[in-house]
N, CA, C and O atoms as a printed pandas DataFrame, in Angstrom:
     atom_number atom_name residue_name chain_id  residue_number  x_coord  y_coord  z_coord
0              1         N          GLN        A               1   16.188  -25.067  -17.803
1              2        CA          GLN        A               1   14.745  -24.972  -17.647
2              3         C          GLN        A               1   14.409  -25.001  -16.151
3              4         O          GLN        A               1   14.795  -25.921  -15.430
4              5         N          VAL        A               2   13.689  -23.984  -15.711
5              6        CA          VAL        A               2   13.324  -23.893  -14.303
6              7         C          VAL        A               2   12.111  -24.780  -14.031
7              8         O          VAL        A               2   11.131  -24.772  -14.776
8              9         N          GLN        A               3   12.205  -25.534  -12.954
9             10        CA          GLN        A               3   11.075  -26.353  -12.526
10            11         C          GLN        A               3   10.866  -26.203  -11.030
11            12         O          GLN        A               3   11.816  -26.211  -10.246
12            13         N          LEU        A               4    9.613  -26.066  -10.654
13            14        CA          LEU        A               4    9.202  -26.107   -9.256
14            15         C          LEU        A               4    8.157  -27.207   -9.146
15            16         O          LEU        A               4    7.123  -27.155   -9.811
16            17         N          VAL        A               5    8.425  -28.194   -8.314
17            18        CA          VAL        A               5    7.539  -29.346   -8.215
18            19         C          VAL        A               5    7.069  -29.490   -6.776
19            20         O          VAL        A               5    7.852  -29.776   -5.870
20            21         N          GLU        A               6    5.764  -29.285   -6.589
21            22        CA          GLU        A               6    5.171  -29.409   -5.257
22            23         C          GLU        A               6    4.755  -30.847   -4.981
23            24         O          GLU        A               6    4.441  -31.607   -5.897
24            25         N          SER        A               7    4.758  -31.199   -3.720
25            26        CA          SER        A               7    4.277  -32.512   -3.287
26            27         C          SER        A               7    3.795  -32.408   -1.845
27            28         O          SER        A               7    4.064  -31.425   -1.154
28            29         N          GLY        A               8    3.083  -33.433   -1.406
29            30        CA          GLY        A               8    2.660  -33.493   -0.017
30            31         C          GLY        A               8    1.202  -33.163    0.233
31            32         O          GLY        A               8    0.727  -33.271    1.364
32            33         N          GLY        A               9    0.490  -32.763   -0.802
33            34        CA          GLY        A               9   -0.924  -32.468   -0.623
34            35         C          GLY        A               9   -1.739  -33.739   -0.417
35            36         O          GLY        A               9   -1.233  -34.853   -0.554
36            37         N          GLY        A              10   -3.008  -33.546   -0.085
37            38        CA          GLY        A              10   -3.877  -34.691    0.117
38            39         C          GLY        A              10   -5.108  -34.326    0.911
39            40         O          GLY        A              10   -5.433  -33.152    1.088
40            41         N          LEU        A              11   -5.789  -35.354    1.387
41            42        CA          LEU        A              11   -6.997  -35.193    2.187
42            43         C          LEU        A              11   -6.647  -35.348    3.662
43            44         O          LEU        A              11   -5.987  -36.311    4.052
44            45         N          VAL        A              12   -7.086  -34.405    4.474
45            46        CA          VAL        A              12   -6.804  -34.449    5.902
46            47         C          VAL        A              12   -8.041  -33.962    6.649
47            48         O          VAL        A              12   -8.805  -33.139    6.144
48            49         N          GLN        A              13   -8.224  -34.480    7.850
49            50        CA          GLN        A              13   -9.365  -34.061    8.654
50            51         C          GLN        A              13   -9.105  -32.717    9.310
51            52         O          GLN        A              13   -7.951  -32.349    9.530
52            53         N          PRO        A              14  -10.158  -31.980    9.625
53            54        CA          PRO        A              14   -9.975  -30.720   10.364
54            55         C          PRO        A              14   -9.181  -30.958   11.643
55            56         O          PRO        A              14   -9.401  -31.936   12.357
56            57         N          GLY        A              15   -8.257  -30.045   11.916
57            58        CA          GLY        A              15   -7.377  -30.175   13.065
58            59         C          GLY        A              15   -6.100  -30.934   12.782
59            60         O          GLY        A              15   -5.199  -30.974   13.620
60            61         N          GLY        A              16   -6.014  -31.530   11.619
61            62        CA          GLY        A              16   -4.840  -32.312   11.253
62            63         C          GLY        A              16   -3.710  -31.461   10.700
63            64         O          GLY        A              16   -3.783  -30.233   10.668
64            65         N          SER        A              17   -2.665  -32.151   10.268
65            66        CA          SER        A              17   -1.465  -31.485    9.760
66            67         C          SER        A              17   -1.041  -32.084    8.431
67            68         O          SER        A              17   -1.302  -33.249    8.135
68            69         N          LEU        A              18   -0.385  -31.258    7.648
69            70        CA          LEU        A              18    0.262  -31.688    6.401
70            71         C          LEU        A              18    1.543  -30.897    6.238
71            72         O          LEU        A              18    1.672  -29.779    6.738
72            73         N          ARG        A              19    2.487  -31.497    5.530
73            74        CA          ARG        A              19    3.713  -30.795    5.187
74            75         C          ARG        A              19    3.876  -30.816    3.677
75            76         O          ARG        A              19    4.017  -31.877    3.069
76            77         N          LEU        A              20    3.856  -29.633    3.082
77            78        CA          LEU        A              20    4.087  -29.512    1.647
78            79         C          LEU        A              20    5.565  -29.291    1.379
79            80         O          LEU        A              20    6.271  -28.661    2.166
80            81         N          SER        A              21    6.015  -29.821    0.256
81            82        CA          SER        A              21    7.395  -29.640   -0.181
82            83         C          SER        A              21    7.403  -29.096   -1.596
83            84         O          SER        A              21    6.502  -29.373   -2.387
84            85         N          CYS        A              22    8.425  -28.322   -1.906
85            86        CA          CYS        A              22    8.624  -27.810   -3.261
86            87         C          CYS        A              22   10.086  -27.998   -3.621
87            88         O          CYS        A              22   10.975  -27.454   -2.967
88            89         N          ALA        A              23   10.320  -28.768   -4.660
89            90        CA          ALA        A              23   11.675  -29.021   -5.145
90            91         C          ALA        A              23   11.952  -28.125   -6.337
91            92         O          ALA        A              23   11.199  -28.120   -7.311
92            93         N          ALA        A              24   13.040  -27.366   -6.257
93            94        CA          ALA        A              24   13.397  -26.430   -7.318
94            95         C          ALA        A              24   14.602  -26.945   -8.096
95            96         O          ALA        A              24   15.491  -27.585   -7.536
96            97         N          SER        A              25   14.616  -26.661   -9.380
97            98        CA          SER        A              25   15.769  -26.998  -10.218
98            99         C          SER        A              25   15.865  -25.980  -11.332
99           100         O          SER        A              25   14.886  -25.325  -11.688
100          101         N          GLY        A              26   17.077  -25.857  -11.883
101          102        CA          GLY        A              26   17.279  -24.976  -13.025
102          103         C          GLY        A              26   17.421  -23.505  -12.680
103          104         O          GLY        A              26   17.374  -22.658  -13.572
104          105         N          LEU        A              27   17.593  -23.184  -11.409
105          106        CA          LEU        A              27   17.763  -21.791  -11.001
106          107         C          LEU        A              27   18.735  -21.719   -9.835
107          108         O          LEU        A              27   18.958  -22.702   -9.129
108          109         N          ARG        A              28   19.313  -20.523   -9.647
109          110        CA          ARG        A              28   20.192  -20.309   -8.503
110          111         C          ARG        A              28   19.300  -20.057   -7.296
111          112         O          ARG        A              28   18.960  -18.920   -6.969
112          113         N          PHE        A              29   18.943  -21.131   -6.661
113          114        CA          PHE        A              29   17.890  -21.130   -5.651
114          115         C          PHE        A              29   18.134  -20.115   -4.544
115          116         O          PHE        A              29   17.198  -19.465   -4.077
116          117         N          SER        A              30   19.369  -19.977   -4.128
117          118        CA          SER        A              30   19.670  -19.115   -2.974
118          119         C          SER        A              30   19.459  -17.639   -3.280
119          120         O          SER        A              30   19.485  -16.819   -2.361
120          121         N          ASN        A              31   19.251  -17.276   -4.535
121          122        CA          ASN        A              31   18.962  -15.885   -4.891
122          123         C          ASN        A              31   17.497  -15.516   -4.683
123          124         O          ASN        A              31   17.148  -14.343   -4.546
124          125         N          TYR        A              32   16.652  -16.540   -4.663
125          126        CA          TYR        A              32   15.220  -16.320   -4.782
126          127         C          TYR        A              32   14.507  -16.305   -3.440
127          128         O          TYR        A              32   14.750  -17.148   -2.577
128          129         N          ALA        A              33   13.618  -15.323   -3.282
129          130        CA          ALA        A              33   12.607  -15.433   -2.239
130          131         C          ALA        A              33   11.618  -16.509   -2.683
131          132         O          ALA        A              33   11.273  -16.603   -3.862
132          133         N          MET        A              34   11.172  -17.307   -1.737
133          134        CA          MET        A              34   10.249  -18.396   -2.047
134          135         C          MET        A              34    8.939  -18.180   -1.300
135          136         O          MET        A              34    8.919  -17.739   -0.151
136          137         N          SER        A              35    7.865  -18.498   -1.975
137          138        CA          SER        A              35    6.546  -18.273   -1.391
138          139         C          SER        A              35    5.644  -19.462   -1.655
139          140         O          SER        A              35    5.857  -20.257   -2.571
140          141         N          TRP        A              36    4.630  -19.549   -0.814
141          142        CA          TRP        A              36    3.509  -20.445   -1.053
142          143         C          TRP        A              36    2.265  -19.573   -1.237
143          144         O          TRP        A              36    1.998  -18.663   -0.452
144          145         N          TYR        A              37    1.525  -19.874   -2.282
145          146        CA          TYR        A              37    0.233  -19.256   -2.540
146          147         C          TYR        A              37   -0.821  -20.372   -2.548
147          148         O          TYR        A              37   -0.504  -21.558   -2.633
148          149         N          ARG        A              38   -2.059  -19.953   -2.460
149          150        CA          ARG        A              38   -3.138  -20.927   -2.599
150          151         C          ARG        A              38   -4.312  -20.285   -3.327
151          152         O          ARG        A              38   -4.495  -19.068   -3.320
152          153         N          GLN        A              39   -5.095  -21.152   -3.952
153          154        CA          GLN        A              39   -6.282  -20.690   -4.657
154          155         C          GLN        A              39   -7.406  -21.692   -4.446
155          156         O          GLN        A              39   -7.308  -22.860   -4.822
156          157         N          ALA        A              40   -8.460  -21.205   -3.842
157          158        CA          ALA        A              40   -9.655  -22.017   -3.628
158          159         C          ALA        A              40  -10.614  -21.798   -4.791
159          160         O          ALA        A              40  -10.537  -20.769   -5.462
160          161         N          PRO        A              41  -11.509  -22.738   -5.041
161          162        CA          PRO        A              41  -12.462  -22.583   -6.142
162          163         C          PRO        A              41  -13.257  -21.295   -6.029
163          164         O          PRO        A              41  -13.830  -20.993   -4.981
164          165         N          GLY        A              42  -13.286  -20.539   -7.118
165          166        CA          GLY        A              42  -14.053  -19.303   -7.142
166          167         C          GLY        A              42  -13.408  -18.135   -6.440
167          168         O          GLY        A              42  -14.012  -17.069   -6.321
168          169         N          LYS        A              43  -12.178  -18.322   -5.970
169          170        CA          LYS        A              43  -11.490  -17.244   -5.247
170          171         C          LYS        A              43  -10.182  -16.898   -5.941
171          172         O          LYS        A              43   -9.657  -17.670   -6.744
172          173         N          GLU        A              44   -9.670  -15.716   -5.611
173          174        CA          GLU        A              44   -8.395  -15.293   -6.171
174          175         C          GLU        A              44   -7.240  -16.005   -5.461
175          176         O          GLU        A              44   -7.362  -16.443   -4.317
176          177         N          ARG        A              45   -6.142  -16.105   -6.159
177          178        CA          ARG        A              45   -4.942  -16.674   -5.550
178          179         C          ARG        A              45   -4.456  -15.732   -4.449
179          180         O          ARG        A              45   -4.406  -14.518   -4.641
180          181         N          GLU        A              46   -4.104  -16.296   -3.306
181          182        CA          GLU        A              46   -3.660  -15.469   -2.183
182          183         C          GLU        A              46   -2.321  -15.956   -1.654
183          184         O          GLU        A              46   -1.992  -17.141   -1.719
184          185         N          LEU        A              47   -1.565  -15.007   -1.132
185          186        CA          LEU        A              47   -0.276  -15.335   -0.534
186          187         C          LEU        A              47   -0.493  -16.017    0.811
187          188         O          LEU        A              47   -1.242  -15.529    1.657
188          189         N          VAL        A              48    0.168  -17.143    0.991
189          190        CA          VAL        A              48    0.106  -17.872    2.260
190          191         C          VAL        A              48    1.312  -17.534    3.132
191          192         O          VAL        A              48    1.172  -17.192    4.306
192          193         N          ALA        A              49    2.502  -17.637    2.535
193          194        CA          ALA        A              49    3.727  -17.395    3.294
194          195         C          ALA        A              49    4.867  -17.112    2.334
195          196         O          ALA        A              49    4.868  -17.590    1.199
196          197         N          VAL        A              50    5.833  -16.336    2.791
197          198        CA          VAL        A              50    7.014  -16.011    1.999
198          199         C          VAL        A              50    8.230  -16.079    2.911
199          200         O          VAL        A              50    8.168  -15.723    4.088
200          201         N          ILE        A              51    9.337  -16.544    2.338
201          202        CA          ILE        A              51   10.590  -16.618    3.086
202          203         C          ILE        A              51   11.687  -15.996    2.241
203          204         O          ILE        A              51   11.766  -16.235    1.036
204          205         N          ALA        A              52   12.532  -15.196    2.879
205          206        CA          ALA        A              52   13.611  -14.512    2.176
206          207         C          ALA        A              52   14.643  -15.497    1.644
207          208         O          ALA        A              52   14.688  -16.655    2.057
208          209         N          SER        A              53   15.459  -15.024    0.734
209          210        CA          SER        A              53   16.413  -15.896    0.057
210          211         C          SER        A              53   17.353  -16.607    1.035
211          212         O          SER        A              53   17.698  -17.771    0.833
212          213         N          GLY        A              54   17.763  -15.905    2.089
213          214        CA          GLY        A              54   18.663  -16.499    3.062
214          215         C          GLY        A              54   17.956  -17.270    4.157
215          216         O          GLY        A              54   18.598  -17.938    4.967
216          217         N          GLY        A              55   16.640  -17.180    4.185
217          218        CA          GLY        A              55   15.858  -17.911    5.173
218          219         C          GLY        A              55   15.690  -17.202    6.497
219          220         O          GLY        A              55   15.061  -17.741    7.408
220          221         N          GLY        A              56   16.241  -15.999    6.626
221          222        CA          GLY        A              56   16.205  -15.325    7.907
222          223         C          GLY        A              56   14.900  -14.635    8.235
223          224         O          GLY        A              56   14.606  -14.386    9.404
224          225         N          ARG        A              57   14.116  -14.325    7.219
225          226        CA          ARG        A              57   12.864  -13.623    7.449
226          227         C          ARG        A              57   11.724  -14.336    6.746
227          228         O          ARG        A              57   11.897  -14.919    5.675
228          229         N          SER        A              58   10.564  -14.279    7.363
229          230        CA          SER        A              58    9.377  -14.865    6.759
230          231         C          SER        A              58    8.153  -14.046    7.156
231          232         O          SER        A              58    8.136  -13.372    8.186
232          233         N          ASN        A              59    7.148  -14.124    6.321
233          234        CA          ASN        A              59    5.880  -13.452    6.598
234          235         C          ASN        A              59    4.738  -14.369    6.200
235          236         O          ASN        A              59    4.887  -15.254    5.358
236          237         N          TYR        A              60    3.590  -14.132    6.830
237          238        CA          TYR        A              60    2.450  -15.013    6.636
238          239         C          TYR        A              60    1.171  -14.223    6.382
239          240         O          TYR        A              60    1.015  -13.090    6.838
240          241         N          GLY        A              61    0.269  -14.846    5.649
241          242        CA          GLY        A              61   -1.058  -14.288    5.530
242          243         C          GLY        A              61   -1.776  -14.349    6.869
243          244         O          GLY        A              61   -1.522  -15.243    7.676
244          245         N          ASN        A              62   -2.673  -13.397    7.104
245          246        CA          ASN        A              62   -3.327  -13.314    8.408
246          247         C          ASN        A              62   -4.090  -14.588    8.760
247          248         O          ASN        A              62   -4.176  -14.965    9.928
248          249         N          SER        A              63   -4.635  -15.241    7.755
249          250        CA          SER        A              63   -5.475  -16.402    8.022
250          251         C          SER        A              63   -4.683  -17.633    8.459
251          252         O          SER        A              63   -5.267  -18.594    8.961
252          253         N          VAL        A              64   -3.360  -17.617    8.275
253          254        CA          VAL        A              64   -2.565  -18.804    8.624
254          255         C          VAL        A              64   -1.538  -18.541    9.716
255          256         O          VAL        A              64   -0.853  -19.466   10.153
256          257         N          LYS        A              65   -1.421  -17.307   10.159
257          258        CA          LYS        A              65   -0.440  -16.979   11.198
258          259         C          LYS        A              65   -0.652  -17.834   12.444
259          260         O          LYS        A              65   -1.773  -17.997   12.925
260          261         N          GLY        A              66    0.439  -18.366   12.944
261          262        CA          GLY        A              66    0.379  -19.196   14.139
262          263         C          GLY        A              66    0.058  -20.659   13.869
263          264         O          GLY        A              66    0.162  -21.493   14.769
264          265         N          ARG        A              67   -0.331  -20.979   12.635
265          266        CA          ARG        A              67   -0.664  -22.364   12.278
266          267         C          ARG        A              67    0.296  -22.942   11.239
267          268         O          ARG        A              67    0.595  -24.136   11.262
268          269         N          PHE        A              68    0.773  -22.103   10.336
269          270        CA          PHE        A              68    1.647  -22.551    9.249
270          271         C          PHE        A              68    3.059  -22.032    9.483
271          272         O          PHE        A              68    3.259  -20.966   10.065
272          273         N          THR        A              69    4.035  -22.812    9.016
273          274        CA          THR        A              69    5.435  -22.414    9.095
274          275         C          THR        A              69    6.123  -22.709    7.776
275          276         O          THR        A              69    6.082  -23.835    7.279
276          277         N          ILE        A              70    6.759  -21.684    7.209
277          278        CA          ILE        A              70    7.529  -21.866    5.978
278          279         C          ILE        A              70    9.000  -22.013    6.346
279          280         O          ILE        A              70    9.488  -21.363    7.271
280          281         N          SER        A              71    9.699  -22.872    5.614
281          282        CA          SER        A              71   11.132  -23.053    5.824
282          283         C          SER        A              71   11.781  -23.423    4.497
283          284         O          SER        A              71   11.095  -23.767    3.535
284          285         N          ARG        A              72   13.095  -23.349    4.452
285          286        CA          ARG        A              72   13.799  -23.681    3.228
286          287         C          ARG        A              72   15.138  -24.307    3.556
287          288         O          ARG        A              72   15.693  -24.109    4.636
288          289         N          ASP        A              73   15.644  -25.068    2.594
289          290        CA          ASP        A              73   16.968  -25.674    2.678
290          291         C          ASP        A              73   17.673  -25.334    1.373
291          292         O          ASP        A              73   17.435  -25.974    0.348
292          293         N          ASN        A              74   18.527  -24.344    1.411
293          294        CA          ASN        A              74   19.171  -23.881    0.177
294          295         C          ASN        A              74   20.109  -24.925   -0.414
295          296         O          ASN        A              74   20.288  -24.982   -1.631
296          297         N          ALA        A              75   20.698  -25.734    0.423
297          298        CA          ALA        A              75   21.596  -26.776   -0.080
298          299         C          ALA        A              75   20.833  -27.817   -0.898
299          300         O          ALA        A              75   21.353  -28.346   -1.880
300          301         N          LYS        A              76   19.618  -28.101   -0.495
301          302        CA          LYS        A              76   18.794  -29.099   -1.195
302          303         C          LYS        A              76   17.865  -28.465   -2.221
303          304         O          LYS        A              76   17.195  -29.176   -2.970
304          305         N          LYS        A              77   17.816  -27.138   -2.265
305          306        CA          LYS        A              77   16.906  -26.418   -3.158
306          307         C          LYS        A              77   15.458  -26.820   -2.884
307          308         O          LYS        A              77   14.700  -27.156   -3.794
308          309         N          MET        A              78   15.107  -26.775   -1.623
309          310        CA          MET        A              78   13.770  -27.171   -1.206
310          311         C          MET        A              78   13.146  -26.064   -0.360
311          312         O          MET        A              78   13.837  -25.346    0.364
312          313         N          VAL        A              79   11.838  -25.946   -0.468
313          314        CA          VAL        A              79   11.075  -25.093    0.433
314          315         C          VAL        A              79    9.894  -25.907    0.943
315          316         O          VAL        A              79    9.337  -26.736    0.224
316          317         N          TYR        A              80    9.523  -25.658    2.187
317          318        CA          TYR        A              80    8.512  -26.451    2.856
318          319         C          TYR        A              80    7.434  -25.559    3.448
319          320         O          TYR        A              80    7.660  -24.385    3.739
320          321         N          LEU        A              81    6.269  -26.139    3.618
321          322        CA          LEU        A              81    5.190  -25.466    4.330
322          323         C          LEU        A              81    4.577  -26.476    5.305
323          324         O          LEU        A              81    3.886  -27.412    4.901
324          325         N          GLN        A              82    4.844  -26.268    6.588
325          326        CA          GLN        A              82    4.233  -27.095    7.615
326          327         C          GLN        A              82    2.899  -26.474    7.992
327          328         O          GLN        A              82    2.839  -25.321    8.419
328          329         N          MET        A              83    1.842  -27.236    7.834
329          330        CA          MET        A              83    0.493  -26.736    8.079
330          331         C          MET        A              83   -0.128  -27.519    9.231
331          332         O          MET        A              83   -0.334  -28.729    9.138
332          333         N          ASN        A              84   -0.419  -26.820   10.301
333          334        CA          ASN        A              84   -1.019  -27.440   11.477
334          335         C          ASN        A              84   -2.410  -26.870   11.729
335          336         O          ASN        A              84   -2.777  -25.819   11.203
336          337         N          THR        A              85   -3.163  -27.581   12.535
337          338        CA          THR        A              85   -4.524  -27.151   12.909
338          339         C          THR        A              85   -5.310  -26.736   11.674
339          340         O          THR        A              85   -5.879  -25.645   11.620
340          341         N          LEU        A              86   -5.332  -27.612   10.696
341          342        CA          LEU        A              86   -5.970  -27.287    9.421
342          343         C          LEU        A              86   -7.471  -27.132    9.576
343          344         O          LEU        A              86   -8.116  -27.818   10.369
344          345         N          LYS        A              87   -8.003  -26.210    8.793
345          346        CA          LYS        A              87   -9.434  -25.908    8.797
346          347         C          LYS        A              87  -10.004  -26.156    7.399
347          348         O          LYS        A              87   -9.263  -26.228    6.419
348          349         N          SER        A              88  -11.306  -26.283    7.324
349          350        CA          SER        A              88  -11.931  -26.527    6.024
350          351         C          SER        A              88  -11.634  -25.391    5.053
351          352         O          SER        A              88  -11.542  -25.605    3.844
352          353         N          GLU        A              89  -11.487  -24.191    5.584
353          354        CA          GLU        A              89  -11.215  -23.043    4.712
354          355         C          GLU        A              89   -9.789  -23.028    4.174
355          356         O          GLU        A              89   -9.454  -22.181    3.346
356          357         N          ASP        A              90   -8.957  -23.938    4.623
357          358        CA          ASP        A              90   -7.620  -24.076    4.058
358          359         C          ASP        A              90   -7.630  -24.919    2.776
359          360         O          ASP        A              90   -6.604  -25.047    2.108
360          361         N          THR        A              91   -8.766  -25.480    2.444
361          362        CA          THR        A              91   -8.881  -26.274    1.222
362          363         C          THR        A              91   -8.609  -25.410   -0.003
363          364         O          THR        A              91   -9.263  -24.389   -0.217
364          365         N          ALA        A              92   -7.637  -25.834   -0.798
365          366        CA          ALA        A              92   -7.223  -25.061   -1.970
366          367         C          ALA        A              92   -6.148  -25.830   -2.714
367          368         O          ALA        A              92   -5.643  -26.850   -2.245
368          369         N          VAL        A              93   -5.814  -25.317   -3.881
369          370        CA          VAL        A              93   -4.592  -25.754   -4.560
370          371         C          VAL        A              93   -3.466  -24.842   -4.085
371          372         O          VAL        A              93   -3.584  -23.617   -4.124
372          373         N          TYR        A              94   -2.380  -25.453   -3.639
373          374        CA          TYR        A              94   -1.243  -24.711   -3.110
374          375         C          TYR        A              94   -0.117  -24.692   -4.150
375          376         O          TYR        A              94    0.258  -25.718   -4.717
376          377         N          TYR        A              95    0.402  -23.487   -4.374
377          378        CA          TYR        A              95    1.419  -23.282   -5.398
378          379         C          TYR        A              95    2.708  -22.764   -4.777
379          380         O          TYR        A              95    2.694  -21.945   -3.858
380          381         N          CYS        A              96    3.792  -23.250   -5.292
381          382        CA          CYS        A              96    5.121  -22.771   -4.928
382          383         C          CYS        A              96    5.534  -21.683   -5.922
383          384         O          CYS        A              96    5.276  -21.792   -7.121
384          385         N          ASN        A              97    6.171  -20.644   -5.411
385          386        CA          ASN        A              97    6.595  -19.524   -6.254
386          387         C          ASN        A              97    8.022  -19.127   -5.916
387          388         O          ASN        A              97    8.400  -19.056   -4.746
388          389         N          ALA        A              98    8.809  -18.871   -6.952
389          390        CA          ALA        A              98   10.167  -18.353   -6.790
390          391         C          ALA        A              98   10.232  -16.975   -7.415
391          392         O          ALA        A              98    9.756  -16.772   -8.533
392          393         N          ASN        A              99   10.824  -16.018   -6.694
393          394        CA          ASN        A              99   10.824  -14.642   -7.172
394          395         C          ASN        A              99   12.159  -13.967   -6.878
395          396         O          ASN        A              99   12.654  -13.998   -5.751
396          397         N          TRP        A             100   12.733  -13.356   -7.914
397          398        CA          TRP        A             100   13.981  -12.605   -7.754
398          399         C          TRP        A             100   14.095  -11.616   -8.894
399          400         O          TRP        A             100   14.035  -12.001  -10.062
400          401         N          ALA        A             101   14.257  -10.363   -8.570
401          402        CA          ALA        A             101   14.370   -9.297   -9.564
402          403         C          ALA        A             101   13.146   -9.395  -10.489
403          404         O          ALA        A             101   12.010   -9.344  -10.017
404          405         N          SER        A             102   13.373   -9.533  -11.784
405          406        CA          SER        A             102   12.267   -9.610  -12.740
406          407         C          SER        A             102   11.853  -11.041  -13.053
407          408         O          SER        A             102   11.036  -11.273  -13.944
408          409         N          TYR        A             103   12.407  -11.984  -12.334
409          410        CA          TYR        A             103   12.148  -13.398  -12.594
410          411         C          TYR        A             103   11.136  -13.954  -11.588
411          412         O          TYR        A             103   11.259  -13.753  -10.379
412          413         N          ALA        A             104   10.143  -14.652  -12.117
413          414        CA          ALA        A             104    9.140  -15.289  -11.274
414          415         C          ALA        A             104    8.725  -16.608  -11.909
415          416         O          ALA        A             104    8.462  -16.683  -13.110
416          417         N          TYR        A             105    8.671  -17.643  -11.081
417          418        CA          TYR        A             105    8.320  -18.972  -11.567
418          419         C          TYR        A             105    7.296  -19.604  -10.645
419          420         O          TYR        A             105    7.253  -19.341   -9.443
420          421         N          TRP        A             106    6.460  -20.461  -11.262
421          422        CA          TRP        A             106    5.400  -21.129  -10.511
422          423         C          TRP        A             106    5.483  -22.635  -10.703
423          424         O          TRP        A             106    5.897  -23.125  -11.753
424          425         N          GLY        A             107    5.081  -23.355   -9.667
425          426        CA          GLY        A             107    4.879  -24.787   -9.789
426          427         C          GLY        A             107    3.488  -25.080  -10.310
427          428         O          GLY        A             107    2.702  -24.170  -10.575
428          429         N          GLN        A             108    3.194  -26.371  -10.453
429          430        CA          GLN        A             108    1.906  -26.775  -11.028
430          431         C          GLN        A             108    0.819  -26.877   -9.976
431          432         O          GLN        A             108   -0.361  -26.970  -10.313
432          433         N          GLY        A             109    1.200  -26.861   -8.710
433          434        CA          GLY        A             109    0.228  -26.880   -7.626
434          435         C          GLY        A             109   -0.018  -28.264   -7.074
435          436         O          GLY        A             109    0.159  -29.271   -7.759
436          437         N          THR        A             110   -0.430  -28.293   -5.819
437          438        CA          THR        A             110   -0.815  -29.541   -5.162
438          439         C          THR        A             110   -2.099  -29.293   -4.377
439          440         O          THR        A             110   -2.235  -28.281   -3.690
440          441         N          GLN        A             111   -3.029  -30.224   -4.488
441          442        CA          GLN        A             111   -4.343  -30.046   -3.864
442          443         C          GLN        A             111   -4.296  -30.412   -2.387
443          444         O          GLN        A             111   -3.784  -31.465   -2.008
444          445         N          VAL        A             112   -4.837  -29.529   -1.565
445          446        CA          VAL        A             112   -5.040  -29.808   -0.150
446          447         C          VAL        A             112   -6.531  -29.725    0.131
447          448         O          VAL        A             112   -7.170  -28.706   -0.134
448          449         N          THR        A             113   -7.073  -30.802    0.666
449          450        CA          THR        A             113   -8.488  -30.841    1.003
450          451         C          THR        A             113   -8.641  -31.163    2.480
451          452         O          THR        A             113   -8.157  -32.190    2.956
452          453         N          VAL        A             114   -9.313  -30.281    3.197
453          454        CA          VAL        A             114   -9.551  -30.468    4.627
454          455         C          VAL        A             114  -11.034  -30.762    4.818
455          456         O          VAL        A             114  -11.889  -29.896    4.628
456          457         N          SER        A             115  -11.313  -31.989    5.194
457          458        CA          SER        A             115  -12.703  -32.418    5.295
458          459         C          SER        A             115  -12.808  -33.638    6.191
459          460         O          SER        A             115  -11.900  -34.467    6.254
460          461         N          SER        A             116  -13.935  -33.731    6.882
461          462        CA          SER        A             116  -14.176  -34.917    7.707
462          463         C          SER        A             116  -14.967  -35.957    6.921
463          464         O          SER        A             116  -15.270  -37.029    7.447
């Protein structure tokens, strides 16, 4: 059974930082590209960042470029999202996604709220 479990969300002030983690189990993690998505109330889910299976390449949504960094540890089956200089518009539920060939899995999400 594949599981993706996010953690690290919470309440942070504008300009602050958070680090999200996603623990994967039940899959050959090193095969999968890993992504972070987010969904704010009343908005569609959007791609935040994606990292290739080997970790050598990554891409970011325009709204987070230069502020967020995605990374992974294949030995630990973990993927991370370091979020710096957070803004109120970053408030959303953040989801971890694993994707390979025809297989796609989602975590349950973790809430990030940026507010003073």
